[in-house]
Coordinates of C-alpha atoms and ligand atoms in Angstrom, one line a residue:
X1 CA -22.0 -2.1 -20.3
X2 CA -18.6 -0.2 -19.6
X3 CA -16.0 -2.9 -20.8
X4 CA -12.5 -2.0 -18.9
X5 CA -9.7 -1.8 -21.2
X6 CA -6.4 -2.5 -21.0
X7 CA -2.9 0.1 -21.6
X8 CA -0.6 -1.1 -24.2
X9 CA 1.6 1.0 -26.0
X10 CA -0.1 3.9 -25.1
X11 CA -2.9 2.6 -26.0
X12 CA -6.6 1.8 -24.5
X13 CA -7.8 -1.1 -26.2
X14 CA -10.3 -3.6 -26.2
X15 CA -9.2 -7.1 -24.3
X16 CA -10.1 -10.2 -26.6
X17 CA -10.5 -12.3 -23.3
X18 CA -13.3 -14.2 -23.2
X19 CA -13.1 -14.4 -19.4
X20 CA -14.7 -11.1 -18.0
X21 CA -15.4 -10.4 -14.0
X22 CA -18.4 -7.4 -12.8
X23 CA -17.2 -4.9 -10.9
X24 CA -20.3 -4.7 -8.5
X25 CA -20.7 -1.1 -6.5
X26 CA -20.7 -3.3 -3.1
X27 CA -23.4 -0.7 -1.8
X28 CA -26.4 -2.0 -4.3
X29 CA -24.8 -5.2 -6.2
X30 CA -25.4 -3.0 -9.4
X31 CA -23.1 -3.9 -12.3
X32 CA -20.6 -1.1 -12.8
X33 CA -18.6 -2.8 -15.5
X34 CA -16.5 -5.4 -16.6
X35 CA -13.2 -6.3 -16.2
X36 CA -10.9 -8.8 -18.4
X37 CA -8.7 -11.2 -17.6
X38 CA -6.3 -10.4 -19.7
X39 CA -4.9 -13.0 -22.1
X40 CA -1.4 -14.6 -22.3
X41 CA -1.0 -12.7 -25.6
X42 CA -1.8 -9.7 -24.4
X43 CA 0.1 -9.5 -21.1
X44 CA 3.3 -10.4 -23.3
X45 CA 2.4 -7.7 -25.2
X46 CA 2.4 -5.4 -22.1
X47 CA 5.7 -6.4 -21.4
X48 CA 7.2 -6.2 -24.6
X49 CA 5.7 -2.5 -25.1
X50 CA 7.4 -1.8 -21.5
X51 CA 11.2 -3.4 -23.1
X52 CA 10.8 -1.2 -26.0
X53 CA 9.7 2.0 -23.9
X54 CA 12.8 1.8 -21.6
X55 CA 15.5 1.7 -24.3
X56 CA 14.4 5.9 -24.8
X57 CA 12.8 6.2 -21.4
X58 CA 15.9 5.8 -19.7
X59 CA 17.8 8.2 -21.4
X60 CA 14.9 10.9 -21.1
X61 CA 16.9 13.4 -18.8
X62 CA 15.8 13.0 -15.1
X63 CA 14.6 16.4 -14.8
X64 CA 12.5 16.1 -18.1
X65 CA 11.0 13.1 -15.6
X66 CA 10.6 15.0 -13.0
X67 CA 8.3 18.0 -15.2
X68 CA 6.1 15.0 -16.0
X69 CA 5.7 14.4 -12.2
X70 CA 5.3 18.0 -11.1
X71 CA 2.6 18.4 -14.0
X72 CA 0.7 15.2 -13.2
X73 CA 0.6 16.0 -9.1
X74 CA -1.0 18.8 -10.6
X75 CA -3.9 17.4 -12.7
X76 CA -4.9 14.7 -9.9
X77 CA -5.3 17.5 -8.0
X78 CA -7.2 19.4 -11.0
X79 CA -9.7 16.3 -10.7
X80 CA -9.1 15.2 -7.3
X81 CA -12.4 15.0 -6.5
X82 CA -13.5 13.3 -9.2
X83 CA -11.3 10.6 -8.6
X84 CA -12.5 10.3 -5.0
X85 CA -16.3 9.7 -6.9
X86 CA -15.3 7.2 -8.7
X87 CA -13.5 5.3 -5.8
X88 CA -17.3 6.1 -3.8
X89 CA -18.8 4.0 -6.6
X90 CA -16.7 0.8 -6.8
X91 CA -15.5 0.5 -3.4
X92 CA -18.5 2.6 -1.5
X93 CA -16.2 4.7 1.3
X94 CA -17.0 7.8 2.0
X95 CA -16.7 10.8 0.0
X96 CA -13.9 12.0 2.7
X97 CA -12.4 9.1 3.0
X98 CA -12.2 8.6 -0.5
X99 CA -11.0 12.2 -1.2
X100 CA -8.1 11.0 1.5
X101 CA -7.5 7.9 -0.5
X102 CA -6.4 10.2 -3.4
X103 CA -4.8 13.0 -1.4
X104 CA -2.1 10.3 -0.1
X105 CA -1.1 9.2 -3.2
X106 CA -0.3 12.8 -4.7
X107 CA 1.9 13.4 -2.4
X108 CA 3.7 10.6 -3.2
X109 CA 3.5 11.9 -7.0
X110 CA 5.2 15.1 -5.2
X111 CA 7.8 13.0 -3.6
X112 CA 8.2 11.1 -7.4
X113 CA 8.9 15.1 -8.7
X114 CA 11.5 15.4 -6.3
X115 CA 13.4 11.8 -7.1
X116 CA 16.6 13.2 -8.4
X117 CA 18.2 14.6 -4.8
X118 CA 17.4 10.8 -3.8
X119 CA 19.5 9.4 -7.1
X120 CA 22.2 11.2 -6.2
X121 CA 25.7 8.4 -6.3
X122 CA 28.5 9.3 -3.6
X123 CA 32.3 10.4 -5.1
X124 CA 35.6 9.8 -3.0
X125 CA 38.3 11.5 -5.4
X126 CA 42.0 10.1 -5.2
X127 CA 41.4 6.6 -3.8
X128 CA 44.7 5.9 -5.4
X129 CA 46.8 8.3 -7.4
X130 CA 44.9 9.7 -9.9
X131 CA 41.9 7.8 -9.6
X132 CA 38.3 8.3 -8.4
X133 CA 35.6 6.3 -7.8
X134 CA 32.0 7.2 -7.8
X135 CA 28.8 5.8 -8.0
X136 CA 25.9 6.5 -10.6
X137 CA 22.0 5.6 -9.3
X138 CA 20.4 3.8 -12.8
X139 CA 16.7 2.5 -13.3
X140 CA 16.2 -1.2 -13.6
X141 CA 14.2 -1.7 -16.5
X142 CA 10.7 -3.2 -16.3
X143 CA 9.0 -2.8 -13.0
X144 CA 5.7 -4.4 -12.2
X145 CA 3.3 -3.5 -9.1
X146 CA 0.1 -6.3 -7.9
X147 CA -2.1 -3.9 -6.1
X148 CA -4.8 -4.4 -3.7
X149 CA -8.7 -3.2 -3.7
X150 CA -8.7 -1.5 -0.2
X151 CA -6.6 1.9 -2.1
X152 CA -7.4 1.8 -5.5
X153 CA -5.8 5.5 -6.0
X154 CA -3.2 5.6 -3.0
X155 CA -1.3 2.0 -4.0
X156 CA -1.3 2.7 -7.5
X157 CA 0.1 5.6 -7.2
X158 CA 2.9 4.5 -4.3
X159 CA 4.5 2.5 -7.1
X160 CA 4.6 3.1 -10.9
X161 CA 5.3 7.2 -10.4
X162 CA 8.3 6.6 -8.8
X163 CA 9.7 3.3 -10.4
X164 CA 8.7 5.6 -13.9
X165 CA 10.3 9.1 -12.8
X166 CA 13.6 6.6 -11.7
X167 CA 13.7 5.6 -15.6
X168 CA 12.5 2.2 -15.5
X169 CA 8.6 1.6 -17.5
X170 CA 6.3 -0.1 -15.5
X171 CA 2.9 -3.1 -16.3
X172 CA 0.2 -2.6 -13.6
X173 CA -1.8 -4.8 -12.5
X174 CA -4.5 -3.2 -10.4
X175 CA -7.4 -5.2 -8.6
X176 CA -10.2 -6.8 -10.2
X177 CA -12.2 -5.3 -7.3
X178 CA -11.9 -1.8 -8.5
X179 CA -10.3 -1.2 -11.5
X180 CA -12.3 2.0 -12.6
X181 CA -9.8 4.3 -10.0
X182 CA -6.3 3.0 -11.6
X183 CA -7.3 3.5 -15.1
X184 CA -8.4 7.0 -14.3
X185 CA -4.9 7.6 -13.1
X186 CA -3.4 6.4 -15.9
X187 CA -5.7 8.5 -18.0
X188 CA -4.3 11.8 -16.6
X189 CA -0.7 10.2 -16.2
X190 CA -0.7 10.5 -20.1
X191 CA -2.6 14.0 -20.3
X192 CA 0.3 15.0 -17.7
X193 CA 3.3 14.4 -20.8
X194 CA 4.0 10.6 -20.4
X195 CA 5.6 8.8 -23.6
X196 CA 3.5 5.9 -24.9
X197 CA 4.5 2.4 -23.4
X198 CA 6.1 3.8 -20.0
X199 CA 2.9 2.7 -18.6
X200 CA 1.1 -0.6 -19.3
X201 CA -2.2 -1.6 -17.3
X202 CA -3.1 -5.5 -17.4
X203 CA -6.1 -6.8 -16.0
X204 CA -6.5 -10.0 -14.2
X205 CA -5.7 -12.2 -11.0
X206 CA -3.8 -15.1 -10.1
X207 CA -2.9 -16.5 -14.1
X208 CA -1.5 -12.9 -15.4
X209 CA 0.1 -12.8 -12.4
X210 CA 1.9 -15.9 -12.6
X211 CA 2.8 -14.8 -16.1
X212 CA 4.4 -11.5 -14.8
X213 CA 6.5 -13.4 -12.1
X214 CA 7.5 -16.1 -14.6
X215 CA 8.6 -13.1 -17.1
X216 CA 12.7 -12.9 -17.7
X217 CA 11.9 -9.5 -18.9
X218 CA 10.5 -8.2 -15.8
X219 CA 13.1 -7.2 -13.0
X220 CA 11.1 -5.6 -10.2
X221 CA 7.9 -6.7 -8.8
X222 CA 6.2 -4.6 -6.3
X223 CA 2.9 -6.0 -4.7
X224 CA 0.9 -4.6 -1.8
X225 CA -2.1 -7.2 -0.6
X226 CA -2.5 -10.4 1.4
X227 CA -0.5 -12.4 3.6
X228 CA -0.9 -15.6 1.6
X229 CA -0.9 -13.6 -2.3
X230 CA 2.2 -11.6 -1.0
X231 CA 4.3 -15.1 0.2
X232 CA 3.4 -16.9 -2.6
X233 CA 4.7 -13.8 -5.0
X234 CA 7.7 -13.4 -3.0
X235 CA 8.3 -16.6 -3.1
X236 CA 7.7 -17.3 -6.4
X237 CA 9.5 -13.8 -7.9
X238 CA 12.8 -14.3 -5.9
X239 CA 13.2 -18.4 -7.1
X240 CA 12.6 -16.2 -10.5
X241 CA 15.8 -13.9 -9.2
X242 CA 14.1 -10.7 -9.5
X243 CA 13.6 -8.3 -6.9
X244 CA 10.7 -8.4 -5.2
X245 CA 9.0 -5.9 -2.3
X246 CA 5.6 -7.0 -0.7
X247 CA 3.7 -5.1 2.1
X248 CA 0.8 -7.5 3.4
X249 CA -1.6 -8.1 6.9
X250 CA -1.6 -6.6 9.4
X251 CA -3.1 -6.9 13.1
X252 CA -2.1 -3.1 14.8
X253 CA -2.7 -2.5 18.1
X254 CA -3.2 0.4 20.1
X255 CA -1.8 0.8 24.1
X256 CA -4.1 3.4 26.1
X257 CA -2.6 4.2 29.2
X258 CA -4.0 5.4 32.2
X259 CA -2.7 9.0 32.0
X260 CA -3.6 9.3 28.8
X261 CA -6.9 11.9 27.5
X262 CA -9.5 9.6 27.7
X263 CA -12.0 11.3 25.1
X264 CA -9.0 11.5 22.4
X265 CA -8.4 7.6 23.0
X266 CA -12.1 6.8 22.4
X267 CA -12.8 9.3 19.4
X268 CA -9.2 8.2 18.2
X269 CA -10.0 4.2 18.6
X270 CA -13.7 4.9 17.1
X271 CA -12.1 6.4 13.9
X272 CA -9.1 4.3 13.5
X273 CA -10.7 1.0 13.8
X274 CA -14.4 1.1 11.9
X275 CA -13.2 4.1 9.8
X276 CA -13.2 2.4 5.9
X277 CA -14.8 0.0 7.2
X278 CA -12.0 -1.6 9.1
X279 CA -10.3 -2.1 5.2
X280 CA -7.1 -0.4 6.3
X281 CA -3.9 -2.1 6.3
X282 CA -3.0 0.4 9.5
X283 CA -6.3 0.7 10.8
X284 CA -6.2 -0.7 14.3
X285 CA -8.0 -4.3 15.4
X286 CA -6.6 -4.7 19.2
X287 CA -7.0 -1.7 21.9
X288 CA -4.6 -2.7 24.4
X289 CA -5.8 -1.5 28.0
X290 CA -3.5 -0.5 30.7
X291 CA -4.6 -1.0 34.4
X292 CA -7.4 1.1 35.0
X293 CA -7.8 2.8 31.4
X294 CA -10.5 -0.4 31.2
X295 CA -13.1 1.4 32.5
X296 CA -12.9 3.2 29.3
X297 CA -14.7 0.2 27.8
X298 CA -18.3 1.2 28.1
X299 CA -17.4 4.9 26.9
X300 CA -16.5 3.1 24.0
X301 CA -18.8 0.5 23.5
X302 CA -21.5 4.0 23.6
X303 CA -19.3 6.1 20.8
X304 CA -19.2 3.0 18.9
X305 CA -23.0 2.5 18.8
X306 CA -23.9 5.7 17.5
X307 CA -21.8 5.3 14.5
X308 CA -23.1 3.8 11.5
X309 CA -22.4 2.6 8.0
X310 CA -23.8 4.3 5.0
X311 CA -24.0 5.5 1.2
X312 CA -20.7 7.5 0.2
X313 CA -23.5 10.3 -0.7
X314 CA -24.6 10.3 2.9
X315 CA -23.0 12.7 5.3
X316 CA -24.2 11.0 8.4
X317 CA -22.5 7.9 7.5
X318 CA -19.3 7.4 9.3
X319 CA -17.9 4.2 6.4
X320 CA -19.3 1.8 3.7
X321 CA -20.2 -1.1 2.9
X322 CA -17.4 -4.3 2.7
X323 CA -15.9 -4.4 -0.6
X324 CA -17.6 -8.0 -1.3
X325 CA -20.7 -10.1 -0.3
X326 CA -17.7 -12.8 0.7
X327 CA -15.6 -10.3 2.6
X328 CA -18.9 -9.6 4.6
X329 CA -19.4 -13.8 5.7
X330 CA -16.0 -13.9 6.2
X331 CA -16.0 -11.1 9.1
X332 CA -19.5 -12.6 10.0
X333 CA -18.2 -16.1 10.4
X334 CA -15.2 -14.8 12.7
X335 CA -17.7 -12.8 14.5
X336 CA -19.6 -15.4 15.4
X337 CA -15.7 -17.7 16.4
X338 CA -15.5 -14.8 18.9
X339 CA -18.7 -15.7 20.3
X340 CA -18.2 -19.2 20.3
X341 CA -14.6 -18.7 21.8
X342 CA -15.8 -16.6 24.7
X343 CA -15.0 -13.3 23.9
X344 CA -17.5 -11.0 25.5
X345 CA -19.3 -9.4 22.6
X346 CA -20.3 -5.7 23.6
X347 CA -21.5 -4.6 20.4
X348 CA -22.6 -7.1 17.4
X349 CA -23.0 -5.7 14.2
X350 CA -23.7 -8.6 12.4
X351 CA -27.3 -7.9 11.8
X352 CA -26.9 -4.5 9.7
X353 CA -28.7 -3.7 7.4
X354 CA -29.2 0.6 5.3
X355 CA -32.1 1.5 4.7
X356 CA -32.9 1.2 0.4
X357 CA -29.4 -0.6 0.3
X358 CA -30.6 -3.7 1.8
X359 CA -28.3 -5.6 -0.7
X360 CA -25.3 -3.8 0.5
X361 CA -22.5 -5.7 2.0
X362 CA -22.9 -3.6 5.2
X363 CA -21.1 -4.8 8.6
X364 CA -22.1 -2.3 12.0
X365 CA -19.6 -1.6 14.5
X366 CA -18.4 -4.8 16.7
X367 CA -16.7 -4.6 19.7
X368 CA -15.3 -7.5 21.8
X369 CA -13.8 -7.8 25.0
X370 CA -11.6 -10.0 27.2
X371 CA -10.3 -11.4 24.1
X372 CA -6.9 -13.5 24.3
X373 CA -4.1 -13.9 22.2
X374 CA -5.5 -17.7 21.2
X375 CA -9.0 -16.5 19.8
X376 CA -9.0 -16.7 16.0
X377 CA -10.5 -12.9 16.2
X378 CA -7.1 -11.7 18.0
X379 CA -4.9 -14.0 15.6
X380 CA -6.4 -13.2 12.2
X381 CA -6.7 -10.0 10.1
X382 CA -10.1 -9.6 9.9
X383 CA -10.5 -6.3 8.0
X384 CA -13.6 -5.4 8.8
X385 CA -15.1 -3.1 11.6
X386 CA -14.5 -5.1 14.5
X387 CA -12.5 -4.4 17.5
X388 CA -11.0 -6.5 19.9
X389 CA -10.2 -5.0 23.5
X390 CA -7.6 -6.9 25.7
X391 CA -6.7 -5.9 29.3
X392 CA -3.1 -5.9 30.9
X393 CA -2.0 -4.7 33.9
X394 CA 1.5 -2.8 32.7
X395 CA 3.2 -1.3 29.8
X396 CA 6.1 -4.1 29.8
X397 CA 3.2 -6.3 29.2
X398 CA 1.4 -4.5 26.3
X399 CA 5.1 -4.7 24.5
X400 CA 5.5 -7.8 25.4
X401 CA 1.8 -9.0 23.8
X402 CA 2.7 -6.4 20.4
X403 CA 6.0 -8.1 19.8
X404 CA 4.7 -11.7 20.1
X405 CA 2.0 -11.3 17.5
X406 CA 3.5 -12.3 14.2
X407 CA 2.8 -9.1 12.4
X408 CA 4.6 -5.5 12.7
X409 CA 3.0 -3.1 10.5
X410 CA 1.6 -0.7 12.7
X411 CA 1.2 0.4 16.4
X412 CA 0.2 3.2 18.8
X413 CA 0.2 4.3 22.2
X414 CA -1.9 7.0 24.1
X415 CA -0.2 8.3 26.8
X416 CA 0.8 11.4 28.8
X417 CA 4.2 10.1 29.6
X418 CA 7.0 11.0 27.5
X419 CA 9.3 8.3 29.9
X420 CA 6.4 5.5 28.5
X421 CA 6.8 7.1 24.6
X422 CA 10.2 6.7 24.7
X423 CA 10.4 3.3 26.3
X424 CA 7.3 2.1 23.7
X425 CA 9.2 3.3 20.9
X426 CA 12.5 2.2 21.5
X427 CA 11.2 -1.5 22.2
X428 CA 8.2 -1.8 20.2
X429 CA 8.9 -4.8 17.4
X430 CA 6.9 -3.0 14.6
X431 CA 8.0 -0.7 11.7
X432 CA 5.5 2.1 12.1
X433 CA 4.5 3.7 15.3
X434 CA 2.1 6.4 16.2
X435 CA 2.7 8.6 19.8
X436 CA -1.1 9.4 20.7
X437 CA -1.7 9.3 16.7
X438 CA -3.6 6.5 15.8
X439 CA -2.7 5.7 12.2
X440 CA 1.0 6.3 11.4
X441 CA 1.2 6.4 7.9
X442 CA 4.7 7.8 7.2
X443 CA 4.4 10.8 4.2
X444 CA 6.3 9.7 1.6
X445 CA 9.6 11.5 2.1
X446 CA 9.9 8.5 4.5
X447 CA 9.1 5.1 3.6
X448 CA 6.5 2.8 4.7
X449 CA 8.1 0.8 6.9
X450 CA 6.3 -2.8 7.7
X451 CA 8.2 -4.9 9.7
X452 CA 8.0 -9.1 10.6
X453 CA 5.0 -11.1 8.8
X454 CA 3.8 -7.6 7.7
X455 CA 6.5 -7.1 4.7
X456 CA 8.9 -9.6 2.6
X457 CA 11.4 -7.9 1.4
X458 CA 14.2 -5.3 1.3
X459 CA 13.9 -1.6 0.5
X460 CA 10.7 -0.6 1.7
X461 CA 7.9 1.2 -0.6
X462 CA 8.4 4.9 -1.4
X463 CA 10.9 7.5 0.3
X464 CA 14.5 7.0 -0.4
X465 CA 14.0 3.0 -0.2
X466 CA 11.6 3.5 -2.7
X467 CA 13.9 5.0 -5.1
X468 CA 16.7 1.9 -3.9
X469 CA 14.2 -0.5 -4.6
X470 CA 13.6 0.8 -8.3
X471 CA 17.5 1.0 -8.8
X472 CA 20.8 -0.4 -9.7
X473 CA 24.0 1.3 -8.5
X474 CA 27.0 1.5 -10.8
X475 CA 30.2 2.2 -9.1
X476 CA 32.7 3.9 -11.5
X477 CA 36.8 3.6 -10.5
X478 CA 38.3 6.0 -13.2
X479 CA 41.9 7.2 -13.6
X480 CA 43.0 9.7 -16.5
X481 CA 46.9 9.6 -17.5
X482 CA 48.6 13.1 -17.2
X483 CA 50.2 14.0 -20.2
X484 CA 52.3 10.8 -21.3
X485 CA 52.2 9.2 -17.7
X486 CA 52.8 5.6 -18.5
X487 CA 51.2 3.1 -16.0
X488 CA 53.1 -0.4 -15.9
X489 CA 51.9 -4.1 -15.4
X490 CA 50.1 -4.6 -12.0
X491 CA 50.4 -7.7 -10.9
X492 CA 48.0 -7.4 -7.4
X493 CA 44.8 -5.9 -7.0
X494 CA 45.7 -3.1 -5.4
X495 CA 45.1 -0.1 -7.2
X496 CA 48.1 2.3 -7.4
Ligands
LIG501 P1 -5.3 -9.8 -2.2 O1 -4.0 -10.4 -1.8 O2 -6.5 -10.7 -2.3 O3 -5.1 -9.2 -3.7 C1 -4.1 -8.3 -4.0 C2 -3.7 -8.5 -5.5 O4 -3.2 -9.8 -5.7 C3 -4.8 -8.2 -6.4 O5 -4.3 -7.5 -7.5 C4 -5.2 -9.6 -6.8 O6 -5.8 -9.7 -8.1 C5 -3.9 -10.4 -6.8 N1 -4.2 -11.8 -6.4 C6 -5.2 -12.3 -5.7 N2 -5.0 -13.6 -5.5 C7 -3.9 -14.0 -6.2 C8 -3.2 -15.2 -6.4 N3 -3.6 -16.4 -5.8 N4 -2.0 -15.2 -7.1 C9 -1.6 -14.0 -7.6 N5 -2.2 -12.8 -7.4 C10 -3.3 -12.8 -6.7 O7 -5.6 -8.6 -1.3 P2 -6.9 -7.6 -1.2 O8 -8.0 -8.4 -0.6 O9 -7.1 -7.0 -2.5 O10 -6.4 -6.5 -0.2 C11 -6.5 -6.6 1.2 C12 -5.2 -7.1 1.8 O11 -4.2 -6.1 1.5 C13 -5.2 -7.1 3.4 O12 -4.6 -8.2 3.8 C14 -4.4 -5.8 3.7 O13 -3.8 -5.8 5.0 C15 -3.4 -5.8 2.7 N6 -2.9 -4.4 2.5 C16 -1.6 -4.2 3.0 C17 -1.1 -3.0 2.9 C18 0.3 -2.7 3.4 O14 0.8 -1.7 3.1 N7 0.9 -3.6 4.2 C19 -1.8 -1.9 2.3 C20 -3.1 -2.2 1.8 C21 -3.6 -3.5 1.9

């Protein structure tokens, strides 16, 4: 059995926990591996081996960073592919899907390679005579990012290339769910030029967690996950003063307006909310229907039905399985709330079963309609392939619905209507908006932007914030004498 190890010090080692998890491929319950929870001992030592690494690391020239970043966008593409296999196996999306999963996060390894124009300072010369002041962008120290199981390449990679290529060394903690992706990445991030002990992988879950939060040592934390996980890290890492950026839940809706093309809505709702098997943190949960754009409904219902989940080897499958057996009864037992609560249930797939994968955690296409904003299905993140329709008669009220719920991550409208874009846009309470695109993920030269109960926190992940975020600015206020100038006591502040 394939025992995961753990990075220290450059170093794949052996964990001496005697707490191991399996990491199941969700499609078959087969035993991929193991995982440890990593000891107290040994996440010290992760932290320790980061301290050590940024006393050089920082000093490293930025551009020398940058090479490392350049040559390492390279080699994930080298074995993109290969990546996006081993993400098929532990997590069970598509091969496409997968290959997308990896695809996002080199170009944020891109964006990393092009850090320096975003660590720029700012100068004003002759603030007072003779003297200038100026700013200087410097790294942190040691970072640490919590990631989820829904990216396993993507998340990763939004965080430890660019805290790393910034100067600061970095402890990941990757999920227990899928740890086989992340330590790929870090393979190649070494093969790519990267100094031992600028990179450190823990494994683990809530204990080595704690630890990292509880660690003077560590400055940053960067988490991407749950609601519940993320407030309880934010919480706990700012009472520990450090500086802490979480992007959580989500529940994105998308407005289809009456003008709008009616077969893009439907192919564009079909793909945005079972795609991955409705495990996307921007995937979309509510279709919002405008007026008459309802009759769209049973168009839907019939695309929807003739999608189904599958193997990652299977072309004709359209996503996989759930990630776990308890993720499955979770989206079951709301399922069946919707029922109960009188939402009209168009298409259940909680009877689903593939064909020589009948242990599979597989979930078919659900859609519900005349759902209301007190149902538990419209008020929780269900993440799985289940959409909820709800009908309004106006725009003003779609808005009006969006910026009520208590999440903002993402949002879209379909329309025709440049007048209704612009009004959507301007007054939508929610970070990241798509016009007639369904999932807005910004590239990375922007940042991804979750507002309300959908991000704690500051400086967004990635983009310029990104590179804030990682950070510390030093403002300089220099003056140099001329020849024998002699400068006398100043008794105010002001500088002269
Ligand atoms: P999760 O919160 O269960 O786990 C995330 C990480 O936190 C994992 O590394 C896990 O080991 C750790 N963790 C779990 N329980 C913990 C605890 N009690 N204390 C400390 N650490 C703990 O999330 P998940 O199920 O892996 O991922 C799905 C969630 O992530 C969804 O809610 C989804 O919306 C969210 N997500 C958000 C974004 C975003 O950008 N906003 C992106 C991807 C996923």
């Amino acid at each position: 059995m394939h025992q995961v190890p753990l990075y220290i010090g450059g170093e794949m080692r052996q964990s001496t926990s005697s707490q191991w998890l399996d990491v199941l491929n969700p499609a078959n319950q087969e035993v991929l591996a193991q995982v440890p929870l990593a000891t107290e001992d040994e996440v010290n030592e992760a932290i320790a081996s980061a301290k050590e690494a940024f006393k050089t690391w920082k000093d490293v020239p930025v551009t020398e960073r940058a090479r490392i970043m350049m040559r390492y966008a390279q080699l994930l593409k080298e074995h993109h592919d290969e990546i996006a296999t081993i993400i098929c196996h532990e997590l069970g999306k598509t091969f496409e899907d997968a290959k997308g999963d990896v695809w996002r996060g080199i170009e944020v390894v891109e964006q990393a390679a092009n850090a320096p124009s975003n660590m720029m300072g700012e100068t004003v010369s002759n603030v007072a005579r003779n003297i200038d002041t100026y700013s200087l962008i410097q790294p942190l120290g040691v970072c640490a990012g919590i990631t989820p199981f829904n990216f396993p390449a993507m998340i990763p990679l939004w965080m430890f290339p660019l805290a790393i290529v910034c100067g600061n060394t970095f402890v990941l903690k990757p999920s227990e769910q899928d740890p086989l992706t992340p330590m790929r990445l870090v393979e190649l991030f070494e093969e790519a030029g990267a100094p031992k002990g600028v990179l450190q992988v823990v494994h683990g879950a809530k204990d080595q967690v704690n630890q990292i939060l509880e660690h003077d040592d560590v400055r940053a934390i960067s988490f991407v996950g749950s609601c519940a996980v993320g407030q309880y890290i934010y919480d706990k890492g700012t009472a520990n003063l450090k500086r802490v950026q979480c992007c959580v839940g989500a529940k994105n809706h998308l407005v289809v307006m009456p003008d709008a093309h009616k077969e893009n809505v439907i192919n564009n709702l079909v793909g945005s909310s079972v795609g991955a098997a409705g495990q996307r943190c921007m995937g979309i949960s509510v279709a919002v229907f405008v007026g008459q754009s309802k009759q769209w409904v049973d168009d839907l219902k019939t695309a929807l039905s003739k999608v189904h989940p599958g193997t990652w080897d299977n072309q004709d499958a359209a996503y996989g399985p759930q990630t776990t057996a308890a993720a499955k009864e979770r989206i079951l037992s709301l399922i069946a709330k919707g029922k109960e609560e009188g939402a009209e249930c168009l298409l259940d797939g909680s009877d689903c079963t593939v064909e020589g994968y009948e242990k599979g955690n597989w979930v078919g296409p659900t859609l519900f309609a005349n759902v209301t904003p007190d149902m538990a299905i419209y008020r929780e993140e269900i993440f799985g392939p289940v959409l909820c329709c709800v009908f309004v008669d106006t725009l003003e009220e779609a808005i009006a619905l969006i910026n009520d719920n208590p999440y903002g991550n993402g949002t879209s409208l379909f329309t025709a209507s440049g007048a209704a874009a612009r009004k959507f846009q301007h007054h939508i309470e929610v970070g990241q908006v798509g016009i007639n695109v369904p999932i807005p993920v910004p590239l990375p030269f922007f940042s991804f932007t979750g507002w309300k109960g959908s991000f704690y926190g500051d400086q967004h992940t990635y983009g310029k914030q990104g590179v804030r975020f990682y950070t510390e600015t030093k403002t300089i206020t220099a003056r140099w004498f001329e020849d024998d100038a002699v400068s006398g006591p100043n008794m105010s502040i002001n500088l002269k």
